[in-house]
Amino acid sequence: MSISDHNPPIQTPNAPSLLGDIQNPKLIWAKGTLFLALGMLSATILVSRMPGLTEITLLCICIWAFCRAYYFAFYVIQHYVDPTYKFAGLGSFAKYICKHRRSSDRDSRNDQSIN
């Protein structure tokens, strides 16, 4: 499926979708607040179960690294590497990487055959 084949679902006013984009700012803030609360609750439980400073430090590094990887996948690639590609989720990013690797492998084989 190419980028041009990806069209958002058509929503009619008579058939509201449960899976559509949230557009109400209050609901967006509520969703963000719930994610933050869930993260804080799970971190609190993890830290209470592993009292060592090393484990807590590793947990913090893990969280930081995954946040940076997510930022890389959705912002850095789109704004600095390939501005034509719009990511729709981590699955979309995985497909992009696979497609990009196949085309770069093909290009490198063509470059070697020319030499």
Short mmCIF file of N, CA and C in Angstrom, two decimals:
data_model
loop_
_atom_site.label_atom_id
_atom_site.label_comp_id
_atom_site.label_asym_id
_atom_site.label_seq_id
_atom_site.Cartn_x
_atom_site.Cartn_y
_atom_site.Cartn_z
N MET A 1 0.84 -1.17 0.00
CA MET A 1 0.00 0.00 0.00
C MET A 1 0.89 1.23 0.00
N SER A 2 0.71 2.13 -0.93
CA SER A 2 1.52 3.32 -1.01
C SER A 2 0.91 4.42 -0.16
N ILE A 3 1.63 5.51 -0.06
CA ILE A 3 1.17 6.63 0.76
C ILE A 3 -0.14 7.18 0.21
N SER A 4 -0.24 7.25 -1.12
CA SER A 4 -1.45 7.80 -1.71
C SER A 4 -2.65 6.88 -1.52
N ASP A 5 -2.43 5.59 -1.26
CA ASP A 5 -3.53 4.65 -1.05
C ASP A 5 -4.16 4.79 0.34
N HIS A 6 -3.46 5.46 1.25
CA HIS A 6 -3.94 5.58 2.63
C HIS A 6 -4.87 6.77 2.73
N ASN A 7 -6.15 6.50 2.80
CA ASN A 7 -7.14 7.55 2.95
C ASN A 7 -7.84 7.37 4.28
N PRO A 8 -8.08 8.46 5.00
CA PRO A 8 -8.80 8.32 6.26
C PRO A 8 -10.23 7.86 6.00
N PRO A 9 -10.82 7.16 6.97
CA PRO A 9 -12.18 6.68 6.78
C PRO A 9 -13.15 7.85 6.63
N ILE A 10 -14.13 7.69 5.76
CA ILE A 10 -15.14 8.72 5.56
C ILE A 10 -16.19 8.57 6.64
N GLN A 11 -16.43 9.67 7.34
CA GLN A 11 -17.43 9.63 8.40
C GLN A 11 -18.60 10.52 8.00
N THR A 12 -19.79 9.99 8.14
CA THR A 12 -20.97 10.77 7.85
C THR A 12 -21.55 11.27 9.16
N PRO A 13 -22.26 12.39 9.12
CA PRO A 13 -22.85 12.91 10.37
C PRO A 13 -23.84 11.96 11.01
N ASN A 14 -24.46 11.09 10.22
CA ASN A 14 -25.47 10.17 10.75
C ASN A 14 -24.87 8.94 11.42
N ALA A 15 -23.60 8.63 11.13
CA ALA A 15 -22.98 7.42 11.66
C ALA A 15 -21.69 7.77 12.39
N PRO A 16 -21.79 8.19 13.65
CA PRO A 16 -20.56 8.53 14.39
C PRO A 16 -19.71 7.28 14.59
N SER A 17 -18.40 7.45 14.51
CA SER A 17 -17.48 6.33 14.65
C SER A 17 -16.83 6.36 16.03
N LEU A 18 -16.74 5.20 16.64
CA LEU A 18 -16.05 5.11 17.92
C LEU A 18 -14.54 5.15 17.75
N LEU A 19 -14.04 4.85 16.54
CA LEU A 19 -12.61 4.79 16.29
C LEU A 19 -12.09 6.02 15.57
N GLY A 20 -12.87 7.05 15.42
CA GLY A 20 -12.43 8.27 14.75
C GLY A 20 -11.48 9.08 15.62
N ASP A 21 -10.91 10.11 15.04
CA ASP A 21 -10.01 10.98 15.79
C ASP A 21 -10.78 11.78 16.83
N ILE A 22 -10.17 11.94 17.98
CA ILE A 22 -10.76 12.78 19.02
C ILE A 22 -10.50 14.23 18.62
N GLN A 23 -11.54 15.03 18.59
CA GLN A 23 -11.38 16.42 18.20
C GLN A 23 -11.75 17.40 19.30
N ASN A 24 -12.38 16.92 20.34
CA ASN A 24 -12.75 17.77 21.46
C ASN A 24 -11.52 18.00 22.34
N PRO A 25 -11.09 19.26 22.49
CA PRO A 25 -9.88 19.54 23.29
C PRO A 25 -9.96 19.02 24.73
N LYS A 26 -11.14 19.04 25.34
CA LYS A 26 -11.28 18.54 26.71
C LYS A 26 -11.02 17.03 26.76
N LEU A 27 -11.52 16.30 25.76
CA LEU A 27 -11.27 14.85 25.72
C LEU A 27 -9.80 14.55 25.44
N ILE A 28 -9.16 15.35 24.61
CA ILE A 28 -7.73 15.17 24.34
C ILE A 28 -6.93 15.38 25.62
N TRP A 29 -7.25 16.43 26.36
CA TRP A 29 -6.56 16.67 27.63
C TRP A 29 -6.84 15.55 28.64
N ALA A 30 -8.08 15.07 28.67
CA ALA A 30 -8.43 13.97 29.58
C ALA A 30 -7.63 12.72 29.22
N LYS A 31 -7.51 12.43 27.93
CA LYS A 31 -6.74 11.27 27.48
C LYS A 31 -5.27 11.41 27.90
N GLY A 32 -4.70 12.57 27.68
CA GLY A 32 -3.31 12.81 28.09
C GLY A 32 -3.12 12.68 29.59
N THR A 33 -4.08 13.20 30.34
CA THR A 33 -4.02 13.11 31.80
C THR A 33 -4.11 11.66 32.26
N LEU A 34 -4.98 10.88 31.61
CA LEU A 34 -5.09 9.46 31.96
C LEU A 34 -3.81 8.69 31.63
N PHE A 35 -3.17 9.01 30.49
CA PHE A 35 -1.89 8.38 30.17
C PHE A 35 -0.84 8.72 31.24
N LEU A 36 -0.79 9.98 31.64
CA LEU A 36 0.16 10.39 32.67
C LEU A 36 -0.12 9.68 33.99
N ALA A 37 -1.38 9.62 34.39
CA ALA A 37 -1.74 8.94 35.63
C ALA A 37 -1.39 7.45 35.58
N LEU A 38 -1.68 6.81 34.45
CA LEU A 38 -1.35 5.40 34.29
C LEU A 38 0.15 5.18 34.38
N GLY A 39 0.91 6.04 33.72
CA GLY A 39 2.37 5.93 33.78
C GLY A 39 2.91 6.11 35.19
N MET A 40 2.39 7.11 35.90
CA MET A 40 2.85 7.37 37.27
C MET A 40 2.47 6.22 38.20
N LEU A 41 1.26 5.68 38.04
CA LEU A 41 0.83 4.57 38.88
C LEU A 41 1.68 3.34 38.64
N SER A 42 1.91 3.01 37.37
CA SER A 42 2.72 1.82 37.08
C SER A 42 4.17 2.02 37.52
N ALA A 43 4.72 3.23 37.36
CA ALA A 43 6.09 3.49 37.83
C ALA A 43 6.17 3.37 39.35
N THR A 44 5.17 3.87 40.03
CA THR A 44 5.15 3.78 41.50
C THR A 44 5.13 2.32 41.95
N ILE A 45 4.31 1.52 41.31
CA ILE A 45 4.23 0.09 41.67
C ILE A 45 5.56 -0.59 41.37
N LEU A 46 6.15 -0.32 40.20
CA LEU A 46 7.45 -0.93 39.86
C LEU A 46 8.53 -0.54 40.84
N VAL A 47 8.60 0.75 41.18
CA VAL A 47 9.65 1.22 42.09
C VAL A 47 9.45 0.63 43.48
N SER A 48 8.20 0.48 43.91
CA SER A 48 7.95 -0.11 45.25
C SER A 48 8.33 -1.58 45.29
N ARG A 49 8.32 -2.25 44.14
CA ARG A 49 8.68 -3.67 44.08
C ARG A 49 10.17 -3.90 43.86
N MET A 50 10.91 -2.86 43.44
CA MET A 50 12.35 -3.00 43.21
C MET A 50 13.05 -1.78 43.83
N PRO A 51 13.38 -1.89 45.09
CA PRO A 51 13.88 -0.72 45.81
C PRO A 51 15.32 -0.31 45.47
N GLY A 52 16.02 -1.05 44.63
CA GLY A 52 17.42 -0.72 44.34
C GLY A 52 17.55 0.49 43.44
N LEU A 53 18.56 1.31 43.70
CA LEU A 53 18.82 2.51 42.91
C LEU A 53 19.18 2.15 41.46
N THR A 54 19.87 1.05 41.27
CA THR A 54 20.25 0.62 39.92
C THR A 54 19.01 0.32 39.08
N GLU A 55 18.05 -0.41 39.65
CA GLU A 55 16.83 -0.76 38.93
C GLU A 55 16.01 0.48 38.60
N ILE A 56 15.92 1.41 39.55
CA ILE A 56 15.17 2.65 39.32
C ILE A 56 15.84 3.47 38.23
N THR A 57 17.16 3.55 38.25
CA THR A 57 17.89 4.28 37.21
C THR A 57 17.68 3.64 35.84
N LEU A 58 17.76 2.33 35.78
CA LEU A 58 17.52 1.64 34.51
C LEU A 58 16.10 1.84 34.00
N LEU A 59 15.13 1.86 34.90
CA LEU A 59 13.75 2.12 34.51
C LEU A 59 13.63 3.53 33.91
N CYS A 60 14.25 4.50 34.54
CA CYS A 60 14.22 5.87 34.03
C CYS A 60 14.88 5.97 32.66
N ILE A 61 16.02 5.32 32.50
CA ILE A 61 16.71 5.32 31.19
C ILE A 61 15.85 4.64 30.14
N CYS A 62 15.20 3.55 30.50
CA CYS A 62 14.32 2.83 29.58
C CYS A 62 13.17 3.73 29.11
N ILE A 63 12.52 4.39 30.04
CA ILE A 63 11.41 5.28 29.70
C ILE A 63 11.90 6.42 28.81
N TRP A 64 13.00 7.04 29.17
CA TRP A 64 13.56 8.15 28.39
C TRP A 64 13.91 7.70 26.98
N ALA A 65 14.55 6.53 26.86
CA ALA A 65 14.98 6.04 25.55
C ALA A 65 13.78 5.72 24.66
N PHE A 66 12.74 5.11 25.19
CA PHE A 66 11.55 4.82 24.39
C PHE A 66 10.83 6.10 23.98
N CYS A 67 10.81 7.09 24.85
CA CYS A 67 10.21 8.38 24.48
C CYS A 67 10.98 9.02 23.34
N ARG A 68 12.30 8.97 23.40
CA ARG A 68 13.12 9.54 22.33
C ARG A 68 12.95 8.75 21.03
N ALA A 69 12.83 7.44 21.12
CA ALA A 69 12.62 6.62 19.92
C ALA A 69 11.27 6.95 19.28
N TYR A 70 10.26 7.15 20.08
CA TYR A 70 8.94 7.52 19.58
C TYR A 70 9.00 8.88 18.89
N TYR A 71 9.66 9.84 19.52
CA TYR A 71 9.85 11.17 18.94
C TYR A 71 10.60 11.06 17.62
N PHE A 72 11.62 10.23 17.58
CA PHE A 72 12.40 10.01 16.35
C PHE A 72 11.50 9.47 15.24
N ALA A 73 10.70 8.47 15.58
CA ALA A 73 9.85 7.82 14.57
C ALA A 73 8.81 8.78 13.99
N PHE A 74 8.27 9.66 14.80
CA PHE A 74 7.16 10.48 14.33
C PHE A 74 7.51 11.92 14.03
N TYR A 75 8.59 12.42 14.53
CA TYR A 75 8.92 13.82 14.25
C TYR A 75 10.19 13.95 13.43
N VAL A 76 11.26 13.36 13.88
CA VAL A 76 12.56 13.53 13.21
C VAL A 76 12.51 13.00 11.78
N ILE A 77 12.00 11.80 11.59
CA ILE A 77 11.94 11.22 10.24
C ILE A 77 11.09 12.11 9.33
N GLN A 78 9.93 12.50 9.80
CA GLN A 78 9.01 13.28 8.98
C GLN A 78 9.55 14.68 8.67
N HIS A 79 10.22 15.32 9.61
CA HIS A 79 10.65 16.70 9.40
C HIS A 79 12.07 16.84 8.86
N TYR A 80 12.93 15.85 9.04
CA TYR A 80 14.32 15.99 8.64
C TYR A 80 14.79 14.95 7.62
N VAL A 81 14.15 13.79 7.55
CA VAL A 81 14.62 12.73 6.67
C VAL A 81 13.73 12.60 5.44
N ASP A 82 12.43 12.44 5.64
CA ASP A 82 11.50 12.21 4.54
C ASP A 82 10.21 12.98 4.78
N PRO A 83 10.16 14.25 4.38
CA PRO A 83 8.98 15.07 4.67
C PRO A 83 7.72 14.63 3.91
N THR A 84 7.86 13.75 2.93
CA THR A 84 6.68 13.31 2.18
C THR A 84 5.92 12.20 2.89
N TYR A 85 6.54 11.56 3.87
CA TYR A 85 5.90 10.42 4.53
C TYR A 85 5.20 10.87 5.80
N LYS A 86 3.96 10.45 5.96
CA LYS A 86 3.18 10.75 7.16
C LYS A 86 2.91 9.44 7.89
N PHE A 87 3.35 9.35 9.13
CA PHE A 87 3.22 8.12 9.90
C PHE A 87 1.84 8.02 10.52
N ALA A 88 1.31 6.83 10.53
CA ALA A 88 -0.02 6.59 11.09
C ALA A 88 0.05 5.74 12.36
N GLY A 89 1.23 5.36 12.79
CA GLY A 89 1.39 4.53 13.98
C GLY A 89 2.70 3.77 13.90
N LEU A 90 3.00 3.02 14.94
CA LEU A 90 4.25 2.28 14.96
C LEU A 90 4.28 1.20 13.89
N GLY A 91 3.13 0.62 13.55
CA GLY A 91 3.08 -0.35 12.46
C GLY A 91 3.44 0.30 11.13
N SER A 92 2.95 1.51 10.93
CA SER A 92 3.27 2.27 9.72
C SER A 92 4.77 2.56 9.66
N PHE A 93 5.37 2.88 10.81
CA PHE A 93 6.80 3.15 10.85
C PHE A 93 7.60 1.88 10.54
N ALA A 94 7.16 0.75 11.05
CA ALA A 94 7.84 -0.52 10.76
C ALA A 94 7.79 -0.83 9.26
N LYS A 95 6.63 -0.61 8.64
CA LYS A 95 6.51 -0.82 7.19
C LYS A 95 7.43 0.13 6.44
N TYR A 96 7.52 1.37 6.89
CA TYR A 96 8.39 2.36 6.26
C TYR A 96 9.84 1.91 6.32
N ILE A 97 10.27 1.42 7.48
CA ILE A 97 11.66 0.96 7.64
C ILE A 97 11.93 -0.22 6.71
N CYS A 98 11.02 -1.20 6.67
CA CYS A 98 11.21 -2.37 5.80
C CYS A 98 11.29 -1.94 4.34
N LYS A 99 10.40 -1.08 3.92
CA LYS A 99 10.38 -0.61 2.53
C LYS A 99 11.66 0.18 2.23
N HIS A 100 12.09 1.00 3.16
CA HIS A 100 13.28 1.81 2.97
C HIS A 100 14.52 0.94 2.88
N ARG A 101 14.60 -0.10 3.70
CA ARG A 101 15.75 -1.01 3.66
C ARG A 101 15.80 -1.78 2.35
N ARG A 102 14.64 -2.25 1.88
CA ARG A 102 14.61 -2.98 0.62
C ARG A 102 15.08 -2.10 -0.53
N SER A 103 14.62 -0.84 -0.56
CA SER A 103 15.02 0.03 -1.66
C SER A 103 16.49 0.42 -1.54
N SER A 104 17.01 0.59 -0.32
CA SER A 104 18.43 0.93 -0.17
C SER A 104 19.32 -0.27 -0.49
N ASP A 105 18.85 -1.50 -0.16
CA ASP A 105 19.60 -2.71 -0.54
C ASP A 105 19.65 -2.83 -2.06
N ARG A 106 18.52 -2.57 -2.70
CA ARG A 106 18.45 -2.66 -4.16
C ARG A 106 19.37 -1.60 -4.78
N ASP A 107 19.38 -0.39 -4.22
CA ASP A 107 20.24 0.68 -4.74
C ASP A 107 21.71 0.33 -4.56
N SER A 108 22.07 -0.25 -3.41
CA SER A 108 23.47 -0.59 -3.18
C SER A 108 23.92 -1.72 -4.11
N ARG A 109 23.03 -2.68 -4.40
CA ARG A 109 23.38 -3.74 -5.35
C ARG A 109 23.56 -3.16 -6.75
N ASN A 110 22.73 -2.21 -7.13
CA ASN A 110 22.87 -1.57 -8.44
C ASN A 110 24.16 -0.77 -8.53
N ASP A 111 24.53 -0.09 -7.45
CA ASP A 111 25.78 0.67 -7.42
C ASP A 111 26.99 -0.24 -7.55
N GLN A 112 26.94 -1.42 -6.91
CA GLN A 112 28.06 -2.36 -6.98
C GLN A 112 28.17 -2.99 -8.36
N SER A 113 27.04 -3.21 -9.03
CA SER A 113 27.08 -3.81 -10.36
C SER A 113 27.61 -2.83 -11.41
N ILE A 114 27.47 -1.53 -11.15
CA ILE A 114 27.98 -0.52 -12.07
C ILE A 114 29.49 -0.46 -12.00
N ASN A 115 30.04 -0.64 -10.80
CA ASN A 115 31.50 -0.58 -10.62
C ASN A 115 32.07 -1.80 -11.15
#
